[in-house]
Amino acid sequence: MSDDSRQPSRRGFLRGALGVGATLALGGLGAATVGQARRREWVWQLDPDICIQCGQCATECVLNPSAVKCVQNYEICGYCDLCFGYFQPGITDLNTGAENLLCPAGAIERVFVEEPYYEYNIDEELCIGCGKCVKPCLAFGNGSFFLQVRHDRCINCNQCSIARKCPSNAYKRVPADKPYLLRGYDPDKVPLKTRRVR
Amino acid sequence: MNHRTKNLMLSIGLLGGVGCLMVWGVLTMLRDVRETVTKPAEQNPYQYDMDALRKTDEAPQAAWREVGAIPLPLDHPKDLALDASGTLYVCGGNEILVVKNGEEAKRIELDEPVRCIDVDKDGKLYAAFSRRVVQLNQQGELEAEWGDLGELAEITAIAAGPALVYVADYGNRRVWKFDKTGQLLEAIDGVNPNGEEQGGFIIPSPYFDLTLDVNGDGVWIVNPGRLRVEHYTPDGERTGHWGKSGWEAEEFCGCCNPTHIVQLPDGSFVTSEKGIERVKHYSKDGAFIGYVAPPESFDSGVTGLALDAGAQGRVYILDPSWKQARIFEEGLAPYID
Ligand code: SF4
Ligand code: SF4
Ligand code: SF4
């Protein structure tokens, strides 16, 4: 990543008391460019709580690469040293050689913040929306990685071709001025109110 | 061609067109159905194989068996505790359910969601909300409210000993130590004064548990981001730790595990994990003994398997997915279907 402005400031990500979704930093997703879609009333979106990461978001979109991307909710990320969405299962040493990385497109960037915390960023130019990183992040981490139709790319087909194939019926029409669906917060879990460290 | 013939041909043409469109529609639908049916999720080239991680075949033969279960009709059951007589207390929502001899004996209503509970040797109940602790008598009457731990506090575990009460606060990333009157004495932040490891307690997800040392020597605190269990004296000095990160059955897998821990009367430990949902038994030195409950005992994806142990060493596992307190006992022949 050449753009230094994307380097997390040590204290920036360490500050606490954030409202759910208030500062969702999904690569600008909170203030996304909805493009053509904004002029229409409804756009397609997938519900990340229903998605089972079947892989078809990568293969069934009319666009290539898909308009579906993995997004990162920095508010709930654990900033883990061993990120299960980043590393292949079974590795014993956290070496960032390509053979140790989970993402088939090399779209996840790992940035050291401070011992022992790392930030994980998605390069949407590379991400193919396969969801491979989403499942282990949800199982082992906090589920901060999840898939979303990115509306600066989606051409808002009358009938989304992924929606037709989605085995879990995760796709729905949502209002164009609220085009993203956050992963729900599990009421069984303690709400995440603070960042990693202060 | 007369007018009638023209109309007839036009109608036939129109009908033919509509028919063709219908046939095309039906064929497209059939193709979609066929493609959907013939493209099951198993063929996903981007599949992440969780089941491969859940394998238990190389683990030692389990010596534990499930011997019973108590239904927990509560919203979002979160924590459980047993008193010396075997009475079970379970919190969920704003309530604490009291279970005696397997039957619901009482419900205690509180003002806020209860995050965790413990009961001391005298039968006094300690319930933690997100930022403060309340003390209740055996009838469930409020006896004392302790001070607020501040805006960032998120209490996840509480352990009440004979003289001290330890409160794990994942928001502030420390364990608070109180006396039994609710006087805050000091905090354990897990930072090693020798400085060879920085960071103190690393808590990537909201699971931060502890258990009293059964010999009265301080407290065992999970440092989940380091995938280990650390021992602290009552003065807050770290004297040792056990547990390591890895993919084998004896190791802790994930970014942050174990989520819960309890020490049994014989000094051995029982831990629960998320990601690979399992409950394991370790010796008092932290050597892996075997599974109490392997991953196949739980619904995939369940988290929050809180633990407590009865005086006889039976382990009670809170299963939020089944809404049960599941009871496991050691030393019985493995269950065979
Ligand atoms: S097609 Fe549906 S289930 Fe499959 S990855 Fe996309 S949203 Fe998830
Ligand atoms: S694993 Fe798949 S979904 Fe995740 S970042 Fe890489 S390409 Fe995108
Ligand atoms: S609406 Fe069209 S472009 Fe958008 S995600 Fe669906 S198939 Fe892709």
Coordinates of C-alpha atoms and ligand atoms in Angstrom, one line a residue:
Chain A
M1 CA 0.0 0.0 0.0
S2 CA 1.7 3.2 -1.2
D3 CA -0.8 5.6 0.3
D4 CA 0.5 6.5 3.7
S5 CA -2.8 8.2 4.6
R6 CA -4.2 4.7 5.0
Q7 CA -1.7 3.7 7.6
P8 CA -3.6 3.6 10.9
S9 CA -2.5 6.2 13.4
R10 CA -1.6 4.4 16.6
R11 CA -4.0 6.4 18.7
G12 CA -6.6 6.7 16.0
F13 CA -7.7 3.2 16.1
L14 CA -7.2 2.9 19.8
R15 CA -9.9 5.3 20.8
G16 CA -13.0 4.0 22.4
A17 CA -16.8 4.3 22.8
L18 CA -18.1 4.0 19.3
G19 CA -21.7 3.6 18.3
V20 CA -22.6 0.7 16.1
G21 CA -22.0 1.6 12.5
A22 CA -21.4 5.2 13.4
T23 CA -18.0 5.3 11.9
L24 CA -18.1 2.1 9.8
A25 CA -14.8 2.3 7.9
L26 CA -15.4 -0.1 5.1
G27 CA -13.1 1.6 2.7
G28 CA -15.5 4.5 2.5
L29 CA -18.5 2.3 2.5
G30 CA -20.4 4.5 4.9
A31 CA -20.4 7.3 2.4
A32 CA -20.3 5.1 -0.7
T33 CA -20.7 6.4 -4.2
V34 CA -23.9 4.7 -5.1
G35 CA -23.5 6.0 -8.7
Q36 CA -26.3 5.2 -11.0
A37 CA -28.1 3.3 -8.3
R38 CA -28.7 6.3 -6.2
R39 CA -31.0 7.8 -8.7
R40 CA -33.2 4.7 -8.5
E41 CA -35.1 3.8 -5.4
W42 CA -33.9 0.3 -4.7
V43 CA -30.6 -1.5 -5.1
W44 CA -29.5 -5.1 -4.5
Q45 CA -27.7 -6.0 -1.3
L46 CA -26.9 -9.3 0.5
D47 CA -27.6 -9.8 4.1
P48 CA -24.3 -10.8 5.7
D49 CA -26.1 -12.6 8.6
I50 CA -27.8 -14.9 6.1
C51 CA -24.9 -15.4 3.7
I52 CA -23.2 -18.8 4.0
Q53 CA -20.1 -17.9 1.9
C54 CA -21.0 -20.4 -0.9
G55 CA -18.6 -18.8 -3.4
Q56 CA -21.2 -17.8 -6.0
C57 CA -20.9 -14.1 -5.3
A58 CA -17.6 -14.5 -7.0
T59 CA -18.8 -16.5 -10.0
E60 CA -22.3 -15.4 -10.7
C61 CA -22.2 -11.6 -11.0
V62 CA -22.5 -10.3 -14.6
L63 CA -19.4 -8.3 -13.9
N64 CA -15.9 -9.8 -13.9
P65 CA -14.6 -9.4 -11.3
S66 CA -17.8 -9.4 -9.2
A67 CA -19.4 -6.3 -7.8
V68 CA -19.4 -8.1 -4.5
K69 CA -16.4 -7.4 -2.3
C70 CA -15.3 -8.3 1.2
V71 CA -15.5 -5.3 3.5
Q72 CA -13.8 -4.8 6.8
N73 CA -15.7 -3.4 9.8
Y74 CA -12.8 -1.9 11.8
E75 CA -15.1 -1.2 14.7
I76 CA -15.3 -4.8 15.6
C77 CA -12.1 -6.2 14.2
G78 CA -9.8 -7.8 16.9
Y79 CA -6.6 -6.6 15.2
C80 CA -5.3 -10.0 15.9
D81 CA -1.7 -11.1 15.2
L82 CA -3.0 -14.5 14.0
C83 CA -5.9 -13.5 11.8
F84 CA -7.8 -16.5 10.6
G85 CA -9.2 -14.6 7.6
Y86 CA -5.6 -13.7 6.5
F87 CA -3.5 -16.8 7.2
Q88 CA -4.0 -20.3 5.8
P89 CA -5.2 -22.8 8.4
G90 CA -2.5 -25.0 9.9
I91 CA 0.5 -22.7 9.6
T92 CA 2.8 -22.7 12.6
D93 CA 4.8 -19.5 12.0
L94 CA 3.2 -16.2 11.0
N95 CA 5.2 -15.7 7.9
T96 CA 3.4 -13.6 5.3
G97 CA 4.8 -15.5 2.3
A98 CA 2.2 -16.0 -0.4
E99 CA 1.9 -19.8 0.4
N100 CA 0.7 -18.9 3.9
L101 CA -2.1 -16.5 2.8
L102 CA -5.7 -17.5 2.6
C103 CA -7.0 -15.0 0.1
P104 CA -6.8 -16.5 -3.5
A105 CA -6.5 -13.0 -4.9
G106 CA -3.9 -11.5 -2.5
A107 CA -6.4 -8.8 -1.7
I108 CA -5.8 -8.6 2.1
E109 CA -3.1 -6.3 3.4
R110 CA -1.7 -6.7 6.9
V111 CA -0.3 -3.6 8.5
F112 CA 1.5 -3.6 11.9
V113 CA 0.0 -1.1 14.3
E114 CA 1.7 -1.8 17.6
E115 CA 2.7 -4.9 19.5
P116 CA 0.8 -7.2 19.2
Y117 CA -1.9 -5.6 17.0
Y118 CA -2.2 -5.7 13.2
E119 CA -4.7 -4.0 10.9
Y120 CA -6.2 -5.8 8.0
N121 CA -7.3 -3.9 4.9
I122 CA -9.1 -5.1 1.8
D123 CA -7.9 -4.0 -1.6
E124 CA -11.2 -3.9 -3.5
E125 CA -9.4 -3.8 -6.9
L126 CA -8.1 -7.3 -6.2
C127 CA -11.0 -8.8 -4.2
I128 CA -13.2 -11.1 -6.2
G129 CA -15.9 -11.5 -3.5
C130 CA -15.2 -15.2 -2.9
G131 CA -15.9 -15.0 0.9
K132 CA -13.2 -17.4 1.8
C133 CA -11.8 -15.0 4.4
V134 CA -15.3 -14.4 5.8
K135 CA -16.1 -17.8 7.3
P136 CA -13.0 -18.2 9.5
C137 CA -13.2 -14.5 10.6
L138 CA -16.7 -15.2 11.8
A139 CA -15.9 -18.5 13.4
F140 CA -12.7 -17.6 15.2
G141 CA -12.7 -13.8 15.3
N142 CA -15.4 -11.2 15.5
G143 CA -16.9 -11.4 12.0
S144 CA -15.5 -8.1 11.0
F145 CA -15.0 -9.3 7.4
F146 CA -18.2 -9.8 5.4
L147 CA -19.4 -9.5 1.9
Q148 CA -21.3 -6.6 0.4
V149 CA -22.4 -5.6 -3.1
R150 CA -20.4 -2.4 -3.7
H151 CA -22.6 0.2 -5.3
D152 CA -19.8 2.1 -7.0
R153 CA -19.4 -1.0 -9.2
C154 CA -22.8 -2.8 -9.3
I155 CA -24.9 -1.9 -12.3
N156 CA -28.1 -2.8 -10.5
C157 CA -29.4 -5.4 -12.9
N158 CA -33.2 -5.7 -12.9
Q159 CA -32.8 -9.3 -11.7
C160 CA -29.4 -9.7 -9.9
S161 CA -27.9 -12.9 -11.3
I162 CA -26.3 -13.7 -8.0
A163 CA -29.6 -13.3 -6.2
R164 CA -31.1 -16.0 -8.5
K165 CA -28.5 -18.5 -7.5
C166 CA -27.9 -17.6 -3.9
P167 CA -28.7 -20.8 -1.9
S168 CA -29.5 -18.9 1.3
N169 CA -31.7 -16.2 -0.2
A170 CA -29.4 -13.6 1.2
Y171 CA -30.2 -11.1 -1.5
K172 CA -32.8 -8.4 -1.2
R173 CA -33.7 -5.0 -2.5
V174 CA -32.7 -2.2 -0.1
P175 CA -33.3 1.6 -0.3
A176 CA -30.6 3.3 -2.4
D177 CA -29.9 5.8 0.2
K178 CA -29.1 3.0 2.7
P179 CA -27.4 0.6 0.4
Y180 CA -25.4 -1.4 2.9
L181 CA -26.3 -4.1 5.5
L182 CA -24.0 -4.4 8.5
R183 CA -23.4 -7.7 10.1
G184 CA -25.8 -7.9 13.0
Y185 CA -24.7 -7.7 16.6
D186 CA -25.2 -10.9 18.5
P187 CA -27.3 -10.1 21.6
D188 CA -25.7 -13.0 23.3
K189 CA -22.4 -11.3 23.1
V190 CA -21.3 -8.3 25.1
P191 CA -21.5 -5.3 22.8
L192 CA -18.2 -4.1 21.6
K193 CA -17.9 -0.7 23.0
T194 CA -14.2 -0.1 23.0
R195 CA -11.3 -0.5 20.6
R196 CA -8.3 -2.7 21.2
V197 CA -6.3 -0.6 23.7
R198 CA -6.4 2.8 25.1
Chain B
M1 CA -55.5 -12.9 -48.6
N2 CA -58.8 -11.7 -47.2
H3 CA -59.2 -9.8 -43.9
R4 CA -60.2 -12.8 -41.9
T5 CA -57.3 -14.9 -43.0
K6 CA -54.9 -12.0 -42.2
N7 CA -56.4 -11.7 -38.7
L8 CA -56.2 -15.5 -38.2
M9 CA -52.5 -15.5 -39.3
L10 CA -51.7 -12.6 -37.0
S11 CA -53.4 -14.3 -34.1
I12 CA -51.5 -17.6 -34.8
G13 CA -48.3 -15.5 -35.0
L14 CA -49.0 -13.8 -31.8
L15 CA -50.0 -17.0 -30.0
G16 CA -46.8 -18.7 -31.4
G17 CA -44.7 -15.8 -30.1
V18 CA -46.3 -15.9 -26.7
G19 CA -45.9 -19.7 -26.7
C20 CA -42.2 -19.5 -27.7
L21 CA -41.7 -16.9 -24.9
M22 CA -43.4 -19.2 -22.4
V23 CA -41.3 -22.2 -23.5
W24 CA -38.1 -20.0 -23.3
G25 CA -39.2 -18.9 -19.8
V26 CA -39.9 -22.4 -18.6
L27 CA -36.6 -23.7 -20.1
T28 CA -34.7 -20.8 -18.4
M29 CA -36.4 -21.6 -15.1
L30 CA -35.5 -25.2 -15.5
R31 CA -31.9 -24.4 -16.3
D32 CA -31.7 -22.1 -13.3
V33 CA -33.2 -24.8 -11.1
R34 CA -30.8 -27.4 -12.6
E35 CA -27.8 -25.2 -12.1
T36 CA -28.8 -24.4 -8.6
V37 CA -29.3 -28.0 -7.8
T38 CA -26.2 -29.2 -9.5
K39 CA -24.0 -26.5 -8.0
P40 CA -24.1 -27.4 -4.3
A41 CA -22.1 -25.5 -1.8
E42 CA -19.7 -28.4 -1.5
Q43 CA -18.4 -27.6 -5.0
N44 CA -17.4 -24.2 -3.8
P45 CA -13.8 -23.7 -5.1
Y46 CA -13.4 -21.1 -2.3
Q47 CA -14.6 -23.4 0.5
Y48 CA -13.0 -22.9 3.9
D49 CA -13.1 -26.4 5.5
M50 CA -14.1 -25.9 9.1
D51 CA -14.9 -29.6 9.5
A52 CA -11.3 -30.5 8.8
L53 CA -10.3 -28.3 11.8
R54 CA -12.9 -30.0 14.0
K55 CA -11.4 -33.4 13.7
T56 CA -11.0 -35.3 17.0
D57 CA -9.7 -38.6 15.9
E58 CA -6.2 -38.1 17.2
A59 CA -7.3 -36.8 20.6
P60 CA -7.0 -39.2 23.6
Q61 CA -10.0 -41.4 24.3
A62 CA -12.6 -39.3 26.1
A63 CA -13.1 -40.4 29.7
W64 CA -16.0 -38.0 30.2
R65 CA -19.7 -38.6 29.5
E66 CA -22.7 -36.4 29.5
V67 CA -24.9 -37.5 32.4
G68 CA -27.7 -35.0 32.3
A69 CA -29.0 -31.6 31.2
I70 CA -31.1 -28.9 32.9
P71 CA -33.4 -26.8 30.6
L72 CA -32.8 -23.1 30.9
P73 CA -36.0 -21.1 29.9
L74 CA -34.1 -17.8 29.8
D75 CA -33.5 -15.1 27.2
H76 CA -29.9 -15.4 26.1
P77 CA -28.4 -17.4 29.0
K78 CA -24.9 -16.1 29.6
D79 CA -23.3 -17.5 32.8
L80 CA -23.8 -20.1 35.4
A81 CA -22.6 -20.8 39.0
L82 CA -23.0 -23.6 41.5
D83 CA -23.1 -23.1 45.2
A84 CA -21.7 -25.6 47.8
S85 CA -25.1 -27.4 48.1
G86 CA -25.4 -27.9 44.3
T87 CA -27.9 -25.2 43.7
L88 CA -27.5 -23.8 40.2
Y89 CA -27.8 -20.1 39.3
V90 CA -28.0 -19.1 35.7
C91 CA -28.2 -15.5 34.4
G92 CA -29.8 -14.4 31.1
G93 CA -31.4 -11.1 30.2
N94 CA -32.4 -9.3 33.4
E95 CA -33.0 -12.5 35.3
I96 CA -31.3 -15.0 37.4
L97 CA -32.8 -18.5 37.4
V98 CA -32.3 -20.6 40.5
V99 CA -32.5 -24.4 40.0
K100 CA -32.6 -26.8 42.9
N101 CA -32.5 -30.6 42.3
G102 CA -33.0 -30.0 38.6
E103 CA -36.2 -27.9 39.1
E104 CA -36.7 -24.2 38.8
A105 CA -36.9 -22.9 42.4
K106 CA -37.0 -19.1 41.8
R107 CA -36.4 -16.3 39.4
I108 CA -34.7 -13.1 40.5
E109 CA -35.5 -10.0 38.5
L110 CA -32.8 -7.3 38.2
D111 CA -32.8 -3.8 36.6
E112 CA -30.2 -4.5 33.9
P113 CA -29.0 -7.4 31.8
V114 CA -26.8 -9.6 34.0
R115 CA -23.5 -10.4 32.3
C116 CA -22.1 -12.9 34.8
I117 CA -22.6 -14.3 38.3
D118 CA -20.8 -16.2 41.0
V119 CA -21.8 -17.5 44.4
D120 CA -19.4 -17.6 47.4
K121 CA -19.0 -20.3 50.1
D122 CA -21.6 -18.5 52.3
G123 CA -24.2 -18.6 49.5
K124 CA -24.0 -14.9 48.7
L125 CA -24.7 -14.2 45.1
Y126 CA -22.6 -11.7 43.1
A127 CA -24.2 -10.5 39.8
A128 CA -22.4 -8.2 37.4
F129 CA -24.0 -5.8 35.0
S130 CA -21.8 -4.3 32.3
R131 CA -20.3 -1.7 34.6
R132 CA -21.0 -2.7 38.2
V133 CA -21.6 -5.5 40.6
V134 CA -24.5 -6.2 43.0
Q135 CA -24.5 -8.5 46.0
L136 CA -27.6 -10.5 46.8
N137 CA -28.5 -12.8 49.7
Q138 CA -29.8 -16.3 49.3
Q139 CA -33.3 -15.1 49.0
G140 CA -32.3 -13.0 46.0
E141 CA -32.7 -9.7 47.9
L142 CA -30.3 -6.9 47.0
E143 CA -27.8 -6.3 49.8
A144 CA -25.3 -4.0 48.2
E145 CA -24.5 -2.2 45.0
W146 CA -20.8 -1.6 44.3
G147 CA -19.3 1.3 42.5
D148 CA -19.5 2.0 38.8
L149 CA -16.3 0.9 36.9
G150 CA -16.7 3.6 34.3
E151 CA -17.9 4.2 30.8
L152 CA -15.5 1.8 29.1
A153 CA -16.2 -1.1 31.5
E154 CA -17.6 -4.4 30.1
I155 CA -17.6 -7.0 32.8
T156 CA -17.3 -10.5 31.5
A157 CA -16.6 -12.7 34.5
I158 CA -16.7 -12.6 38.3
A159 CA -15.1 -14.9 40.9
A160 CA -16.0 -14.6 44.6
G161 CA -13.5 -16.0 47.1
P162 CA -13.6 -16.1 50.9
A163 CA -12.1 -12.6 51.2
L164 CA -11.7 -11.2 47.7
V165 CA -13.9 -10.8 44.6
Y166 CA -12.2 -10.7 41.2
V167 CA -14.0 -9.0 38.3
A168 CA -12.8 -9.4 34.7
D169 CA -13.4 -6.3 32.6
Y170 CA -12.7 -6.7 29.0
G171 CA -13.5 -3.1 28.1
N172 CA -10.8 -1.8 30.4
R173 CA -8.6 -4.9 29.8
R174 CA -8.0 -5.6 33.5
V175 CA -9.2 -7.6 36.4
W176 CA -10.5 -5.5 39.4
K177 CA -9.9 -6.8 42.9
F178 CA -12.5 -6.0 45.5
D179 CA -12.9 -6.9 49.2
K180 CA -16.2 -8.4 50.3
T181 CA -17.6 -5.0 51.3
G182 CA -17.2 -3.8 47.7
Q183 CA -14.1 -1.7 48.4
L184 CA -12.0 -1.6 45.2
L185 CA -8.5 -2.6 46.2
E186 CA -6.5 -2.7 43.0
A187 CA -6.4 -3.8 39.4
I188 CA -4.4 -6.5 37.6
D189 CA -3.6 -5.3 34.1
G190 CA -1.4 -8.3 33.1
V191 CA 1.5 -6.1 32.1
N192 CA 4.7 -7.9 32.9
P193 CA 6.8 -5.6 35.0
N194 CA 10.0 -7.2 33.6
G195 CA 8.8 -6.0 30.2
E196 CA 9.7 -9.1 28.2
E197 CA 6.1 -9.1 26.8
Q198 CA 4.1 -6.0 26.2
G199 CA 0.4 -5.6 25.9
G200 CA -1.0 -7.0 29.1
F201 CA -4.3 -8.8 28.5
I202 CA -5.0 -9.1 24.8
I203 CA -8.8 -9.6 24.3
P204 CA -9.7 -9.6 20.6
S205 CA -13.3 -10.7 21.3
P206 CA -15.5 -10.1 24.3
Y207 CA -14.5 -13.2 26.2
F208 CA -12.3 -12.7 29.2
D209 CA -12.7 -15.3 32.0
L210 CA -11.1 -16.2 35.3
T211 CA -11.4 -18.8 38.0
L212 CA -10.3 -18.8 41.6
D213 CA -7.3 -21.0 42.5
V214 CA -8.8 -24.0 44.4
N215 CA -6.0 -23.8 47.0
G216 CA -6.8 -20.2 47.7
D217 CA -3.7 -18.9 46.1
G218 CA -5.0 -16.1 43.9
V219 CA -6.6 -16.4 40.6
W220 CA -6.2 -18.0 37.1
I221 CA -7.0 -15.5 34.3
V222 CA -7.3 -16.3 30.6
N223 CA -5.2 -14.1 28.4
P224 CA -7.2 -15.0 25.3
G225 CA -5.1 -13.2 22.7
R226 CA -2.1 -15.1 23.9
L227 CA -4.1 -18.3 24.0
R228 CA -3.0 -19.1 27.5
V229 CA -4.0 -19.2 31.1
E230 CA -2.0 -17.1 33.6
H231 CA -1.7 -17.4 37.3
Y232 CA -1.7 -14.3 39.5
T233 CA -1.2 -14.1 43.3
P234 CA -3.6 -12.1 45.4
D235 CA -1.1 -9.2 45.1
G236 CA -1.5 -9.3 41.3
E237 CA 1.9 -10.8 40.6
R238 CA 2.0 -13.2 37.6
T239 CA 3.8 -16.4 38.6
G240 CA 3.3 -18.6 35.6
H241 CA 1.1 -19.6 32.7
W242 CA 0.2 -22.6 30.6
G243 CA -1.5 -23.2 27.2
K244 CA -0.3 -22.4 23.7
S245 CA -1.6 -21.6 20.3
G246 CA -1.9 -24.2 17.6
W247 CA -4.0 -26.6 15.5
E248 CA -3.7 -29.8 17.6
A249 CA -6.3 -31.0 20.0
E250 CA -4.1 -30.1 23.0
E251 CA -3.6 -26.5 21.8
F252 CA -5.9 -23.5 21.7
C253 CA -7.0 -22.6 18.2
G254 CA -8.1 -19.2 16.9
C255 CA -7.3 -15.6 17.6
C256 CA -8.6 -15.8 21.2
N257 CA -9.2 -18.8 23.3
P258 CA -10.2 -20.3 25.7
T259 CA -13.3 -18.4 26.2
H260 CA -14.1 -19.9 29.6
I261 CA -12.3 -21.8 32.3
V262 CA -12.9 -23.5 35.6
Q263 CA -10.6 -25.3 38.0
L264 CA -11.8 -28.6 39.4
P265 CA -11.5 -29.6 43.1
D266 CA -8.4 -31.7 42.2
G267 CA -6.6 -28.7 40.7
S268 CA -7.1 -29.8 37.1
F269 CA -8.7 -27.3 34.6
V270 CA -11.6 -27.5 32.2
T271 CA -11.7 -25.0 29.3
S272 CA -14.1 -24.1 26.5
E273 CA -13.4 -22.6 23.1
K274 CA -15.1 -20.9 20.2
G275 CA -14.4 -21.4 16.6
I276 CA -13.8 -25.1 17.2
E277 CA -16.5 -25.5 19.8
R278 CA -15.1 -27.9 22.4
V279 CA -14.5 -28.4 26.1
K280 CA -11.2 -29.9 27.2
H281 CA -9.6 -31.2 30.4
Y282 CA -6.0 -30.2 31.4
S283 CA -3.9 -31.3 34.4
K284 CA -3.0 -28.8 37.1
D285 CA 0.2 -28.2 35.2
G286 CA -1.6 -27.5 32.0
A287 CA -1.0 -30.9 30.3
F288 CA -3.8 -31.9 28.0
I289 CA -5.7 -34.9 29.3
G290 CA -8.6 -35.2 26.8
Y291 CA -11.9 -33.9 25.7
V292 CA -14.8 -33.4 28.2
A293 CA -17.0 -32.6 25.2
P294 CA -15.6 -32.8 21.6
P295 CA -16.7 -30.4 18.8
E296 CA -19.5 -32.7 17.7
S297 CA -21.2 -32.3 21.0
F298 CA -22.2 -28.7 20.1
D299 CA -24.0 -26.8 17.4
S300 CA -21.6 -25.4 14.9
G301 CA -20.9 -21.7 15.6
V302 CA -22.1 -21.7 19.2
T303 CA -20.1 -19.4 21.5
G304 CA -20.4 -18.6 25.2
L305 CA -19.9 -22.1 26.7
A306 CA -19.6 -20.9 30.3
L307 CA -18.4 -23.4 32.8
D308 CA -18.6 -24.3 36.5
A309 CA -17.8 -27.3 38.5
G310 CA -19.7 -29.1 41.3
A311 CA -18.1 -30.2 44.5
Q312 CA -17.8 -33.7 43.1
G313 CA -16.0 -32.5 40.0
R314 CA -18.9 -32.7 37.7
V315 CA -18.7 -30.1 35.0
Y316 CA -21.6 -27.9 34.1
I317 CA -21.5 -26.4 30.6
L318 CA -23.9 -23.6 29.6
D319 CA -25.0 -24.3 26.1
P320 CA -26.7 -21.2 24.9
S321 CA -27.7 -22.8 21.6
W322 CA -29.6 -25.7 23.3
K323 CA -30.6 -23.4 26.3
Q324 CA -29.4 -26.1 28.7
A325 CA -26.9 -26.6 31.5
R326 CA -25.3 -29.8 30.3
I327 CA -23.7 -32.0 32.9
F328 CA -20.5 -34.0 32.3
E329 CA -18.9 -36.5 34.6
E330 CA -15.4 -38.1 34.4
G331 CA -14.5 -41.7 34.9
L332 CA -17.4 -43.4 33.2
A333 CA -16.9 -45.6 30.2
P334 CA -17.1 -43.7 27.0
Y335 CA -20.6 -43.6 25.6
I336 CA -21.2 -45.8 22.6
D337 CA -24.2 -45.5 20.5
Ligands
SF4_1 S1 -24.5 -16.3 -3.2 FE1 -25.6 -15.9 -1.3 S2 -24.7 -17.4 0.2 FE2 -23.4 -17.4 -1.6 S3 -21.7 -16.0 -1.0 FE3 -23.3 -14.8 -2.2 S4 -24.7 -14.0 -0.6 FE4 -23.4 -15.6 0.4
SF4_2 S1 -10.6 -14.1 0.4 FE1 -12.1 -13.7 -1.2 S2 -13.6 -12.3 -0.3 FE2 -11.8 -12.3 1.1 S3 -10.5 -10.5 0.4 FE3 -9.8 -12.3 -0.7 S4 -10.9 -12.3 -2.6 FE4 -12.0 -11.0 -1.2
SF4_3 S1 -27.1 -6.6 -9.6 FE1 -25.8 -7.2 -11.3 S2 -23.9 -6.2 -11.1 FE2 -24.9 -6.0 -9.1 S3 -24.2 -7.7 -7.9 FE3 -26.0 -8.5 -8.9 S4 -25.3 -9.4 -10.9 FE4 -23.6 -8.2 -10.1

